[in-house]
JSON list of C-alpha atoms in Angstrom, two decimals:
[
{"chain": "A", "resi": 1, "resn": "MET", "atom": "CA", "xyz": [30.45, -3.54, 23.06]},
{"chain": "A", "resi": 2, "resn": "ASP", "atom": "CA", "xyz": [32.49, -6.64, 22.15]},
{"chain": "A", "resi": 3, "resn": "ALA", "atom": "CA", "xyz": [33.15, -7.87, 18.61]},
{"chain": "A", "resi": 4, "resn": "VAL", "atom": "CA", "xyz": [30.63, -10.73, 18.83]},
{"chain": "A", "resi": 5, "resn": "SER", "atom": "CA", "xyz": [27.78, -8.45, 19.91]},
{"chain": "A", "resi": 6, "resn": "LEU", "atom": "CA", "xyz": [28.65, -5.93, 17.20]},
{"chain": "A", "resi": 7, "resn": "SER", "atom": "CA", "xyz": [28.79, -8.61, 14.51]},
{"chain": "A", "resi": 8, "resn": "THR", "atom": "CA", "xyz": [25.45, -9.97, 15.66]},
{"chain": "A", "resi": 9, "resn": "LEU", "atom": "CA", "xyz": [23.87, -6.52, 15.47]},
{"chain": "A", "resi": 10, "resn": "LEU", "atom": "CA", "xyz": [25.25, -5.86, 11.98]},
{"chain": "A", "resi": 11, "resn": "ALA", "atom": "CA", "xyz": [23.94, -9.22, 10.77]},
{"chain": "A", "resi": 12, "resn": "ALA", "atom": "CA", "xyz": [20.56, -8.51, 12.36]},
{"chain": "A", "resi": 13, "resn": "ALA", "atom": "CA", "xyz": [20.49, -5.11, 10.62]},
{"chain": "A", "resi": 14, "resn": "ALA", "atom": "CA", "xyz": [21.10, -6.72, 7.23]},
{"chain": "A", "resi": 15, "resn": "MET", "atom": "CA", "xyz": [18.37, -9.31, 7.81]},
{"chain": "A", "resi": 16, "resn": "ALA", "atom": "CA", "xyz": [15.99, -6.62, 9.08]},
{"chain": "A", "resi": 17, "resn": "GLY", "atom": "CA", "xyz": [16.62, -4.62, 5.91]},
{"chain": "A", "resi": 18, "resn": "TRP", "atom": "CA", "xyz": [15.71, -7.65, 3.80]},
{"chain": "A", "resi": 19, "resn": "VAL", "atom": "CA", "xyz": [12.51, -8.34, 5.74]},
{"chain": "A", "resi": 20, "resn": "ASP", "atom": "CA", "xyz": [11.49, -4.67, 5.71]},
{"chain": "A", "resi": 21, "resn": "ALA", "atom": "CA", "xyz": [12.03, -4.40, 1.96]},
{"chain": "A", "resi": 22, "resn": "VAL", "atom": "CA", "xyz": [9.91, -7.45, 1.19]},
{"chain": "A", "resi": 23, "resn": "VAL", "atom": "CA", "xyz": [6.99, -6.96, 3.55]},
{"chain": "A", "resi": 24, "resn": "GLY", "atom": "CA", "xyz": [7.96, -4.98, 6.67]},
{"chain": "A", "resi": 25, "resn": "GLY", "atom": "CA", "xyz": [8.56, -6.16, 10.22]},
{"chain": "A", "resi": 26, "resn": "GLY", "atom": "CA", "xyz": [12.33, -5.78, 10.40]},
{"chain": "A", "resi": 27, "resn": "GLY", "atom": "CA", "xyz": [12.02, -4.19, 13.83]},
{"chain": "A", "resi": 28, "resn": "LEU", "atom": "CA", "xyz": [11.02, -7.62, 15.09]},
{"chain": "A", "resi": 29, "resn": "LEU", "atom": "CA", "xyz": [14.64, -8.65, 14.51]},
{"chain": "A", "resi": 30, "resn": "LEU", "atom": "CA", "xyz": [16.60, -5.49, 15.19]},
{"chain": "A", "resi": 31, "resn": "LEU", "atom": "CA", "xyz": [14.98, -4.12, 18.36]},
{"chain": "A", "resi": 32, "resn": "PRO", "atom": "CA", "xyz": [15.41, -7.31, 20.43]},
{"chain": "A", "resi": 33, "resn": "ALA", "atom": "CA", "xyz": [18.96, -7.67, 19.07]},
{"chain": "A", "resi": 34, "resn": "LEU", "atom": "CA", "xyz": [19.79, -4.14, 20.23]},
{"chain": "A", "resi": 35, "resn": "LEU", "atom": "CA", "xyz": [18.38, -4.70, 23.70]},
{"chain": "A", "resi": 36, "resn": "VAL", "atom": "CA", "xyz": [20.22, -8.01, 24.10]},
{"chain": "A", "resi": 37, "resn": "ALA", "atom": "CA", "xyz": [23.56, -6.78, 22.72]},
{"chain": "A", "resi": 38, "resn": "ALA", "atom": "CA", "xyz": [23.52, -3.63, 24.83]},
{"chain": "A", "resi": 39, "resn": "PRO", "atom": "CA", "xyz": [22.08, -4.51, 28.27]},
{"chain": "A", "resi": 40, "resn": "GLY", "atom": "CA", "xyz": [20.84, -1.45, 30.10]},
{"chain": "A", "resi": 41, "resn": "LEU", "atom": "CA", "xyz": [20.26, 0.52, 26.91]},
{"chain": "A", "resi": 42, "resn": "PRO", "atom": "CA", "xyz": [17.10, 2.63, 27.39]},
{"chain": "A", "resi": 43, "resn": "VAL", "atom": "CA", "xyz": [14.19, 1.49, 25.24]},
{"chain": "A", "resi": 44, "resn": "ALA", "atom": "CA", "xyz": [13.86, 4.97, 23.73]},
{"chain": "A", "resi": 45, "resn": "THR", "atom": "CA", "xyz": [17.55, 4.88, 22.68]},
{"chain": "A", "resi": 46, "resn": "ALA", "atom": "CA", "xyz": [17.07, 1.43, 21.15]},
{"chain": "A", "resi": 47, "resn": "LEU", "atom": "CA", "xyz": [14.06, 2.76, 19.22]},
{"chain": "A", "resi": 48, "resn": "GLY", "atom": "CA", "xyz": [15.95, 5.85, 18.05]},
{"chain": "A", "resi": 49, "resn": "THR", "atom": "CA", "xyz": [19.02, 3.88, 16.97]},
{"chain": "A", "resi": 50, "resn": "ASN", "atom": "CA", "xyz": [16.78, 1.41, 15.15]},
{"chain": "A", "resi": 51, "resn": "LYS", "atom": "CA", "xyz": [15.13, 4.31, 13.31]},
{"chain": "A", "resi": 52, "resn": "LEU", "atom": "CA", "xyz": [18.51, 5.64, 12.19]},
{"chain": "A", "resi": 53, "resn": "ALA", "atom": "CA", "xyz": [19.35, 2.29, 10.59]},
{"chain": "A", "resi": 54, "resn": "ALA", "atom": "CA", "xyz": [15.83, 1.71, 9.27]},
{"chain": "A", "resi": 55, "resn": "ILE", "atom": "CA", "xyz": [15.39, 5.04, 7.50]},
{"chain": "A", "resi": 56, "resn": "PHE", "atom": "CA", "xyz": [18.33, 4.32, 5.21]},
{"chain": "A", "resi": 57, "resn": "GLY", "atom": "CA", "xyz": [17.04, 0.83, 4.46]},
{"chain": "A", "resi": 58, "resn": "THR", "atom": "CA", "xyz": [13.45, 1.89, 3.76]},
{"chain": "A", "resi": 59, "resn": "ALA", "atom": "CA", "xyz": [14.56, 4.84, 1.62]},
{"chain": "A", "resi": 60, "resn": "THR", "atom": "CA", "xyz": [16.85, 2.56, -0.39]},
{"chain": "A", "resi": 61, "resn": "ALA", "atom": "CA", "xyz": [14.11, -0.03, -0.84]},
{"chain": "A", "resi": 62, "resn": "ALA", "atom": "CA", "xyz": [11.63, 2.70, -1.86]},
{"chain": "A", "resi": 63, "resn": "ALA", "atom": "CA", "xyz": [14.07, 3.98, -4.50]},
{"chain": "A", "resi": 64, "resn": "THR", "atom": "CA", "xyz": [14.69, 0.45, -5.79]},
{"chain": "A", "resi": 65, "resn": "TYR", "atom": "CA", "xyz": [10.96, -0.22, -6.14]},
{"chain": "A", "resi": 66, "resn": "ALA", "atom": "CA", "xyz": [10.31, 3.19, -7.73]},
{"chain": "A", "resi": 67, "resn": "ARG", "atom": "CA", "xyz": [12.91, 2.54, -10.45]},
{"chain": "A", "resi": 68, "resn": "ARG", "atom": "CA", "xyz": [11.36, -0.79, -11.41]},
{"chain": "A", "resi": 69, "resn": "THR", "atom": "CA", "xyz": [7.63, -0.48, -10.79]},
{"chain": "A", "resi": 70, "resn": "ALA", "atom": "CA", "xyz": [4.94, 2.20, -10.84]},
{"chain": "A", "resi": 71, "resn": "VAL", "atom": "CA", "xyz": [4.16, 4.00, -7.58]},
{"chain": "A", "resi": 72, "resn": "ASP", "atom": "CA", "xyz": [0.90, 5.93, -7.30]},
{"chain": "A", "resi": 73, "resn": "TRP", "atom": "CA", "xyz": [2.25, 9.19, -5.89]},
{"chain": "A", "resi": 74, "resn": "ARG", "atom": "CA", "xyz": [-1.25, 10.67, -5.63]},
{"chain": "A", "resi": 75, "resn": "VAL", "atom": "CA", "xyz": [-1.87, 8.19, -2.84]},
{"chain": "A", "resi": 76, "resn": "VAL", "atom": "CA", "xyz": [1.63, 7.80, -1.42]},
{"chain": "A", "resi": 77, "resn": "ALA", "atom": "CA", "xyz": [2.78, 11.43, -1.24]},
{"chain": "A", "resi": 78, "resn": "PRO", "atom": "CA", "xyz": [0.04, 12.73, 1.10]},
{"chain": "A", "resi": 79, "resn": "ALA", "atom": "CA", "xyz": [0.25, 9.57, 3.23]},
{"chain": "A", "resi": 80, "resn": "ALA", "atom": "CA", "xyz": [4.03, 9.96, 3.57]},
{"chain": "A", "resi": 81, "resn": "GLY", "atom": "CA", "xyz": [3.71, 13.65, 4.44]},
{"chain": "A", "resi": 82, "resn": "LEU", "atom": "CA", "xyz": [1.20, 12.93, 7.19]},
{"chain": "A", "resi": 83, "resn": "ALA", "atom": "CA", "xyz": [3.32, 10.01, 8.36]},
{"chain": "A", "resi": 84, "resn": "VAL", "atom": "CA", "xyz": [6.30, 12.25, 9.17]},
{"chain": "A", "resi": 85, "resn": "VAL", "atom": "CA", "xyz": [4.16, 14.31, 11.57]},
{"chain": "A", "resi": 86, "resn": "SER", "atom": "CA", "xyz": [2.18, 11.40, 13.03]},
{"chain": "A", "resi": 87, "resn": "ALA", "atom": "CA", "xyz": [5.26, 9.27, 13.72]},
{"chain": "A", "resi": 88, "resn": "GLY", "atom": "CA", "xyz": [6.91, 12.25, 15.38]},
{"chain": "A", "resi": 89, "resn": "VAL", "atom": "CA", "xyz": [3.93, 12.59, 17.69]},
{"chain": "A", "resi": 90, "resn": "GLY", "atom": "CA", "xyz": [4.09, 8.87, 18.42]},
{"chain": "A", "resi": 91, "resn": "ALA", "atom": "CA", "xyz": [7.80, 9.08, 19.22]},
{"chain": "A", "resi": 92, "resn": "ALA", "atom": "CA", "xyz": [7.17, 12.00, 21.57]},
{"chain": "A", "resi": 93, "resn": "LEU", "atom": "CA", "xyz": [4.63, 9.86, 23.42]},
{"chain": "A", "resi": 94, "resn": "ALA", "atom": "CA", "xyz": [6.74, 6.68, 23.35]},
{"chain": "A", "resi": 95, "resn": "GLY", "atom": "CA", "xyz": [7.88, 7.00, 26.95]},
{"chain": "A", "resi": 96, "resn": "ALA", "atom": "CA", "xyz": [4.44, 7.88, 28.27]},
{"chain": "A", "resi": 97, "resn": "VAL", "atom": "CA", "xyz": [2.47, 4.91, 26.92]},
{"chain": "A", "resi": 98, "resn": "PRO", "atom": "CA", "xyz": [3.38, 1.51, 28.41]},
{"chain": "A", "resi": 99, "resn": "ALA", "atom": "CA", "xyz": [3.64, -1.38, 25.97]},
{"chain": "A", "resi": 100, "resn": "SER", "atom": "CA", "xyz": [1.08, -3.30, 28.03]},
{"chain": "A", "resi": 101, "resn": "ALA", "atom": "CA", "xyz": [-1.57, -0.75, 27.04]},
{"chain": "A", "resi": 102, "resn": "TYR", "atom": "CA", "xyz": [-1.51, -1.48, 23.33]},
{"chain": "A", "resi": 103, "resn": "ARG", "atom": "CA", "xyz": [0.14, -4.91, 22.99]},
{"chain": "A", "resi": 104, "resn": "PRO", "atom": "CA", "xyz": [-3.15, -6.90, 23.33]},
{"chain": "A", "resi": 105, "resn": "VAL", "atom": "CA", "xyz": [-4.81, -4.72, 20.70]},
{"chain": "A", "resi": 106, "resn": "VAL", "atom": "CA", "xyz": [-1.92, -5.23, 18.27]},
{"chain": "A", "resi": 107, "resn": "LEU", "atom": "CA", "xyz": [-2.05, -8.97, 18.91]},
{"chain": "A", "resi": 108, "resn": "VAL", "atom": "CA", "xyz": [-5.74, -9.10, 18.01]},
{"chain": "A", "resi": 109, "resn": "VAL", "atom": "CA", "xyz": [-5.13, -7.05, 14.86]},
{"chain": "A", "resi": 110, "resn": "LEU", "atom": "CA", "xyz": [-2.25, -9.29, 13.77]},
{"chain": "A", "resi": 111, "resn": "VAL", "atom": "CA", "xyz": [-4.30, -12.46, 14.25]},
{"chain": "A", "resi": 112, "resn": "ALA", "atom": "CA", "xyz": [-7.10, -10.85, 12.25]},
{"chain": "A", "resi": 113, "resn": "VAL", "atom": "CA", "xyz": [-4.59, -9.97, 9.51]},
{"chain": "A", "resi": 114, "resn": "ALA", "atom": "CA", "xyz": [-3.33, -13.57, 9.33]},
{"chain": "A", "resi": 115, "resn": "VAL", "atom": "CA", "xyz": [-6.87, -14.94, 9.12]},
{"chain": "A", "resi": 116, "resn": "PHE", "atom": "CA", "xyz": [-7.84, -12.29, 6.54]},
{"chain": "A", "resi": 117, "resn": "VAL", "atom": "CA", "xyz": [-4.90, -13.18, 4.28]},
{"chain": "A", "resi": 118, "resn": "LEU", "atom": "CA", "xyz": [-5.47, -16.93, 4.66]},
{"chain": "A", "resi": 119, "resn": "VAL", "atom": "CA", "xyz": [-9.20, -16.86, 3.86]},
{"chain": "A", "resi": 120, "resn": "ARG", "atom": "CA", "xyz": [-8.63, -14.53, 0.90]},
{"chain": "A", "resi": 121, "resn": "PRO", "atom": "CA", "xyz": [-5.91, -16.29, -1.11]},
{"chain": "A", "resi": 122, "resn": "ARG", "atom": "CA", "xyz": [-6.33, -13.89, -4.04]},
{"chain": "A", "resi": 123, "resn": "LEU", "atom": "CA", "xyz": [-5.70, -10.81, -1.89]},
{"chain": "A", "resi": 124, "resn": "GLY", "atom": "CA", "xyz": [-2.71, -8.93, -3.24]},
{"chain": "A", "resi": 125, "resn": "VAL", "atom": "CA", "xyz": [-1.94, -11.51, -5.92]},
{"chain": "A", "resi": 126, "resn": "VAL", "atom": "CA", "xyz": [-3.64, -9.50, -8.65]},
{"chain": "A", "resi": 127, "resn": "ALA", "atom": "CA", "xyz": [-4.11, -5.71, -8.66]},
{"chain": "A", "resi": 128, "resn": "LEU", "atom": "CA", "xyz": [-7.70, -4.43, -8.45]},
{"chain": "A", "resi": 129, "resn": "PRO", "atom": "CA", "xyz": [-7.49, -0.83, -9.70]},
{"chain": "A", "resi": 130, "resn": "GLN", "atom": "CA", "xyz": [-11.28, -0.43, -9.59]},
{"chain": "A", "resi": 131, "resn": "ARG", "atom": "CA", "xyz": [-10.99, -0.24, -5.80]},
{"chain": "A", "resi": 132, "resn": "ARG", "atom": "CA", "xyz": [-8.99, 2.98, -6.00]},
{"chain": "A", "resi": 133, "resn": "THR", "atom": "CA", "xyz": [-12.03, 5.23, -5.53]},
{"chain": "A", "resi": 134, "resn": "PRO", "atom": "CA", "xyz": [-11.71, 8.73, -4.00]},
{"chain": "A", "resi": 135, "resn": "VAL", "atom": "CA", "xyz": [-13.29, 7.55, -0.74]},
{"chain": "A", "resi": 136, "resn": "ARG", "atom": "CA", "xyz": [-10.91, 4.59, -0.44]},
{"chain": "A", "resi": 137, "resn": "VAL", "atom": "CA", "xyz": [-7.91, 6.78, -1.27]},
{"chain": "A", "resi": 138, "resn": "VAL", "atom": "CA", "xyz": [-8.82, 9.18, 1.54]},
{"chain": "A", "resi": 139, "resn": "ALA", "atom": "CA", "xyz": [-9.31, 6.20, 3.86]},
{"chain": "A", "resi": 140, "resn": "VAL", "atom": "CA", "xyz": [-5.92, 4.64, 3.11]},
{"chain": "A", "resi": 141, "resn": "VAL", "atom": "CA", "xyz": [-4.13, 8.00, 3.42]},
{"chain": "A", "resi": 142, "resn": "ALA", "atom": "CA", "xyz": [-5.69, 8.44, 6.88]},
{"chain": "A", "resi": 143, "resn": "VAL", "atom": "CA", "xyz": [-5.01, 4.86, 7.98]},
{"chain": "A", "resi": 144, "resn": "ALA", "atom": "CA", "xyz": [-1.41, 4.78, 6.70]},
{"chain": "A", "resi": 145, "resn": "GLY", "atom": "CA", "xyz": [-0.42, 8.40, 7.28]},
{"chain": "A", "resi": 146, "resn": "VAL", "atom": "CA", "xyz": [-2.03, 8.84, 10.70]},
{"chain": "A", "resi": 147, "resn": "GLY", "atom": "CA", "xyz": [-2.98, 5.59, 12.42]},
{"chain": "A", "resi": 148, "resn": "ILE", "atom": "CA", "xyz": [-0.14, 3.28, 11.38]},
{"chain": "A", "resi": 149, "resn": "ALA", "atom": "CA", "xyz": [2.43, 6.10, 11.46]},
{"chain": "A", "resi": 150, "resn": "LEU", "atom": "CA", "xyz": [1.44, 6.99, 15.03]},
{"chain": "A", "resi": 151, "resn": "TYR", "atom": "CA", "xyz": [1.93, 3.35, 16.03]},
{"chain": "A", "resi": 152, "resn": "ASP", "atom": "CA", "xyz": [5.35, 3.30, 14.36]},
{"chain": "A", "resi": 153, "resn": "GLY", "atom": "CA", "xyz": [6.50, 6.27, 16.41]},
{"chain": "A", "resi": 154, "resn": "LEU", "atom": "CA", "xyz": [5.27, 4.62, 19.60]},
{"chain": "A", "resi": 155, "resn": "ILE", "atom": "CA", "xyz": [6.98, 1.24, 19.15]},
{"chain": "A", "resi": 156, "resn": "GLY", "atom": "CA", "xyz": [7.10, 0.14, 15.51]},
{"chain": "A", "resi": 157, "resn": "PRO", "atom": "CA", "xyz": [7.40, -3.63, 14.93]},
{"chain": "A", "resi": 158, "resn": "GLY", "atom": "CA", "xyz": [5.06, -4.68, 12.14]},
{"chain": "A", "resi": 159, "resn": "THR", "atom": "CA", "xyz": [4.55, -1.18, 10.71]},
{"chain": "A", "resi": 160, "resn": "GLY", "atom": "CA", "xyz": [5.62, -2.15, 7.19]},
{"chain": "A", "resi": 161, "resn": "THR", "atom": "CA", "xyz": [3.35, -5.19, 7.32]},
{"chain": "A", "resi": 162, "resn": "PHE", "atom": "CA", "xyz": [0.36, -3.08, 8.35]},
{"chain": "A", "resi": 163, "resn": "LEU", "atom": "CA", "xyz": [1.13, -0.62, 5.55]},
{"chain": "A", "resi": 164, "resn": "VAL", "atom": "CA", "xyz": [1.29, -3.35, 2.90]},
{"chain": "A", "resi": 165, "resn": "LEU", "atom": "CA", "xyz": [-2.07, -4.72, 4.07]},
{"chain": "A", "resi": 166, "resn": "ALA", "atom": "CA", "xyz": [-3.61, -1.26, 4.05]},
{"chain": "A", "resi": 167, "resn": "PHE", "atom": "CA", "xyz": [-2.62, -0.62, 0.44]},
{"chain": "A", "resi": 168, "resn": "THR", "atom": "CA", "xyz": [-3.69, -4.07, -0.77]},
{"chain": "A", "resi": 169, "resn": "ALA", "atom": "CA", "xyz": [-6.99, -4.29, 1.12]},
{"chain": "A", "resi": 170, "resn": "LEU", "atom": "CA", "xyz": [-8.16, -0.69, 0.80]},
{"chain": "A", "resi": 171, "resn": "VAL", "atom": "CA", "xyz": [-7.05, 0.39, -2.67]},
{"chain": "A", "resi": 172, "resn": "GLY", "atom": "CA", "xyz": [-6.50, -2.93, -4.41]},
{"chain": "A", "resi": 173, "resn": "ALA", "atom": "CA", "xyz": [-2.73, -2.88, -4.90]},
{"chain": "A", "resi": 174, "resn": "ASP", "atom": "CA", "xyz": [-1.02, -6.21, -5.48]},
{"chain": "A", "resi": 175, "resn": "PHE", "atom": "CA", "xyz": [1.58, -7.21, -2.91]},
{"chain": "A", "resi": 176, "resn": "VAL", "atom": "CA", "xyz": [4.57, -6.00, -4.93]},
{"chain": "A", "resi": 177, "resn": "HIS", "atom": "CA", "xyz": [3.06, -2.55, -5.57]},
{"chain": "A", "resi": 178, "resn": "GLY", "atom": "CA", "xyz": [1.72, -2.50, -2.01]},
{"chain": "A", "resi": 179, "resn": "SER", "atom": "CA", "xyz": [5.24, -3.10, -0.72]},
{"chain": "A", "resi": 180, "resn": "ALA", "atom": "CA", "xyz": [6.57, -0.31, -2.94]},
{"chain": "A", "resi": 181, "resn": "MET", "atom": "CA", "xyz": [3.98, 2.14, -1.60]},
{"chain": "A", "resi": 182, "resn": "ALA", "atom": "CA", "xyz": [4.56, 0.97, 1.96]},
{"chain": "A", "resi": 183, "resn": "LYS", "atom": "CA", "xyz": [8.30, 1.63, 1.73]},
{"chain": "A", "resi": 184, "resn": "VAL", "atom": "CA", "xyz": [7.75, 5.30, 0.80]},
{"chain": "A", "resi": 185, "resn": "VAL", "atom": "CA", "xyz": [5.36, 5.85, 3.72]},
{"chain": "A", "resi": 186, "resn": "ASN", "atom": "CA", "xyz": [7.61, 3.86, 6.05]},
{"chain": "A", "resi": 187, "resn": "ALA", "atom": "CA", "xyz": [10.52, 6.12, 5.15]},
{"chain": "A", "resi": 188, "resn": "GLY", "atom": "CA", "xyz": [8.31, 9.03, 6.26]},
{"chain": "A", "resi": 189, "resn": "THR", "atom": "CA", "xyz": [7.43, 7.38, 9.57]},
{"chain": "A", "resi": 190, "resn": "ASN", "atom": "CA", "xyz": [11.10, 6.61, 10.24]},
{"chain": "A", "resi": 191, "resn": "LEU", "atom": "CA", "xyz": [12.07, 10.22, 9.48]},
{"chain": "A", "resi": 192, "resn": "GLY", "atom": "CA", "xyz": [9.45, 11.70, 11.79]},
{"chain": "A", "resi": 193, "resn": "ALA", "atom": "CA", "xyz": [10.33, 9.40, 14.68]},
{"chain": "A", "resi": 194, "resn": "LEU", "atom": "CA", "xyz": [14.09, 9.79, 14.15]},
{"chain": "A", "resi": 195, "resn": "VAL", "atom": "CA", "xyz": [13.92, 13.58, 14.37]},
{"chain": "A", "resi": 196, "resn": "VAL", "atom": "CA", "xyz": [12.16, 13.40, 17.75]},
{"chain": "A", "resi": 197, "resn": "PHE", "atom": "CA", "xyz": [14.49, 10.71, 19.13]},
{"chain": "A", "resi": 198, "resn": "ALA", "atom": "CA", "xyz": [17.51, 12.71, 17.92]},
{"chain": "A", "resi": 199, "resn": "VAL", "atom": "CA", "xyz": [16.32, 15.96, 19.51]},
{"chain": "A", "resi": 200, "resn": "THR", "atom": "CA", "xyz": [15.77, 14.17, 22.82]},
{"chain": "A", "resi": 201, "resn": "GLY", "atom": "CA", "xyz": [19.20, 12.52, 22.69]},
{"chain": "A", "resi": 202, "resn": "HIS", "atom": "CA", "xyz": [18.00, 8.97, 22.13]},
{"chain": "A", "resi": 203, "resn": "VAL", "atom": "CA", "xyz": [20.14, 7.94, 19.15]},
{"chain": "A", "resi": 204, "resn": "TRP", "atom": "CA", "xyz": [23.39, 5.98, 19.34]},
{"chain": "A", "resi": 205, "resn": "TRP", "atom": "CA", "xyz": [24.86, 7.55, 16.20]},
{"chain": "A", "resi": 206, "resn": "LEU", "atom": "CA", "xyz": [28.02, 5.54, 15.55]},
{"chain": "A", "resi": 207, "resn": "LEU", "atom": "CA", "xyz": [26.35, 2.17, 16.03]},
{"chain": "A", "resi": 208, "resn": "GLY", "atom": "CA", "xyz": [23.29, 3.30, 14.08]},
{"chain": "A", "resi": 209, "resn": "ALA", "atom": "CA", "xyz": [25.46, 4.38, 11.15]},
{"chain": "A", "resi": 210, "resn": "GLY", "atom": "CA", "xyz": [27.16, 0.98, 11.01]},
{"chain": "A", "resi": 211, "resn": "MET", "atom": "CA", "xyz": [23.82, -0.81, 11.13]},
{"chain": "A", "resi": 212, "resn": "ALA", "atom": "CA", "xyz": [22.48, 1.52, 8.42]},
{"chain": "A", "resi": 213, "resn": "VAL", "atom": "CA", "xyz": [25.11, 0.29, 5.95]},
{"chain": "A", "resi": 214, "resn": "CYS", "atom": "CA", "xyz": [24.08, -3.33, 6.57]},
{"chain": "A", "resi": 215, "resn": "ASN", "atom": "CA", "xyz": [20.39, -2.39, 6.50]},
{"chain": "A", "resi": 216, "resn": "ILE", "atom": "CA", "xyz": [20.86, -0.82, 3.05]},
{"chain": "A", "resi": 217, "resn": "ALA", "atom": "CA", "xyz": [22.52, -3.99, 1.72]},
{"chain": "A", "resi": 218, "resn": "GLY", "atom": "CA", "xyz": [19.65, -6.14, 3.00]},
{"chain": "A", "resi": 219, "resn": "ALA", "atom": "CA", "xyz": [17.05, -3.71, 1.65]},
{"chain": "A", "resi": 220, "resn": "VAL", "atom": "CA", "xyz": [18.48, -3.75, -1.88]},
{"chain": "A", "resi": 221, "resn": "LEU", "atom": "CA", "xyz": [18.56, -7.55, -1.90]},
{"chain": "A", "resi": 222, "resn": "GLY", "atom": "CA", "xyz": [15.03, -7.84, -0.48]},
{"chain": "A", "resi": 223, "resn": "ALA", "atom": "CA", "xyz": [13.46, -5.34, -2.88]},
{"chain": "A", "resi": 224, "resn": "ARG", "atom": "CA", "xyz": [15.08, -6.97, -5.91]},
{"chain": "A", "resi": 225, "resn": "MET", "atom": "CA", "xyz": [14.00, -10.42, -4.75]},
{"chain": "A", "resi": 226, "resn": "ALA", "atom": "CA", "xyz": [10.39, -9.28, -4.23]},
{"chain": "A", "resi": 227, "resn": "LEU", "atom": "CA", "xyz": [10.31, -7.66, -7.67]},
{"chain": "A", "resi": 228, "resn": "ARG", "atom": "CA", "xyz": [11.80, -10.77, -9.28]},
{"chain": "A", "resi": 229, "resn": "ARG", "atom": "CA", "xyz": [9.68, -13.38, -7.52]},
{"chain": "A", "resi": 230, "resn": "GLY", "atom": "CA", "xyz": [6.40, -11.49, -7.47]},
{"chain": "A", "resi": 231, "resn": "SER", "atom": "CA", "xyz": [3.34, -11.19, -5.25]},
{"chain": "A", "resi": 232, "resn": "GLY", "atom": "CA", "xyz": [3.09, -14.88, -4.34]},
{"chain": "A", "resi": 233, "resn": "PHE", "atom": "CA", "xyz": [6.50, -14.75, -2.70]},
{"chain": "A", "resi": 234, "resn": "VAL", "atom": "CA", "xyz": [5.63, -11.54, -0.83]},
{"chain": "A", "resi": 235, "resn": "ARG", "atom": "CA", "xyz": [2.39, -13.15, 0.41]},
{"chain": "A", "resi": 236, "resn": "VAL", "atom": "CA", "xyz": [4.30, -16.11, 1.91]},
{"chain": "A", "resi": 237, "resn": "VAL", "atom": "CA", "xyz": [6.83, -13.82, 3.61]},
{"chain": "A", "resi": 238, "resn": "LEU", "atom": "CA", "xyz": [3.95, -11.67, 4.89]},
{"chain": "A", "resi": 239, "resn": "LEU", "atom": "CA", "xyz": [2.33, -14.64, 6.62]},
{"chain": "A", "resi": 240, "resn": "VAL", "atom": "CA", "xyz": [5.64, -15.78, 8.12]},
{"chain": "A", "resi": 241, "resn": "VAL", "atom": "CA", "xyz": [6.32, -12.30, 9.50]},
{"chain": "A", "resi": 242, "resn": "VAL", "atom": "CA", "xyz": [2.80, -11.96, 10.93]},
{"chain": "A", "resi": 243, "resn": "VAL", "atom": "CA", "xyz": [3.08, -15.33, 12.70]},
{"chain": "A", "resi": 244, "resn": "ALA", "atom": "CA", "xyz": [6.49, -14.32, 14.09]},
{"chain": "A", "resi": 245, "resn": "LEU", "atom": "CA", "xyz": [5.10, -11.00, 15.32]},
{"chain": "A", "resi": 246, "resn": "VAL", "atom": "CA", "xyz": [2.18, -12.74, 17.03]},
{"chain": "A", "resi": 247, "resn": "ALA", "atom": "CA", "xyz": [4.59, -15.18, 18.71]},
{"chain": "A", "resi": 248, "resn": "LYS", "atom": "CA", "xyz": [6.91, -12.38, 19.86]},
{"chain": "A", "resi": 249, "resn": "LEU", "atom": "CA", "xyz": [4.16, -10.13, 21.20]},
{"chain": "A", "resi": 250, "resn": "GLY", "atom": "CA", "xyz": [2.38, -13.09, 22.80]},
{"chain": "A", "resi": 251, "resn": "HIS", "atom": "CA", "xyz": [5.59, -14.09, 24.56]},
{"chain": "A", "resi": 252, "resn": "ASP", "atom": "CA", "xyz": [6.07, -10.51, 25.80]},
{"chain": "A", "resi": 253, "resn": "GLN", "atom": "CA", "xyz": [2.47, -10.35, 26.99]},
{"chain": "A", "resi": 254, "resn": "TRP", "atom": "CA", "xyz": [2.11, -13.65, 28.84]},
{"chain": "A", "resi": 255, "resn": "VAL", "atom": "CA", "xyz": [5.49, -15.39, 29.23]},
{"chain": "A", "resi": 256, "resn": "ALA", "atom": "CA", "xyz": [8.07, -12.66, 29.85]},
{"chain": "A", "resi": 257, "resn": "ARG", "atom": "CA", "xyz": [6.11, -10.97, 32.64]}
]
């Protein structure tokens, strides 16, 4: 790999860390960058190398949030534990499920998310602790720890965004606390998927380690910025990331065929 491609990847890793720390969706930047910079790289290896970089960034962001804001571990801990297993299952199935099978469904969900956030401008701006009922807690643990984690193991882009929305919509977290909770679960999904990709030989370790350093730097900056600027800032970034994801997946579905 030449110096220009390597520099581009390291810059993409830093930006992906920032995006992931604020609202998720860093894979939207890093996965395409990997595939462009290393033509012929198997998709599974790109996914595994991305997970190596991402796990350090999400873990760093989770620690940064946890030091500065309250995290409800009664909700997050079981979701993160389930996420390790579910993402591992998803990673094991990654080569068996073609992207064309689930891409339209994800597109519909993302459009619904954008509409949902737009028509509910107060969503995630103020915490609604009264929503944290036992039934809703079980629901968000299942959605985050099983459904979203399985998706992350399969392909991943948008996982952090889905997690933030799950915690804000289902248990009434504001966007900052939702991002904090999402980072812990996302670290679990990255760990589960990384273990499977590593065992099957689909991790480019040296490159992934270099990207991890840059991902950490971006994650620290992003988490601190989200904490400083608050839920309104996270909401704007969320909408931008969702629109970008819709554009990327739509291009893959209808233009790049």
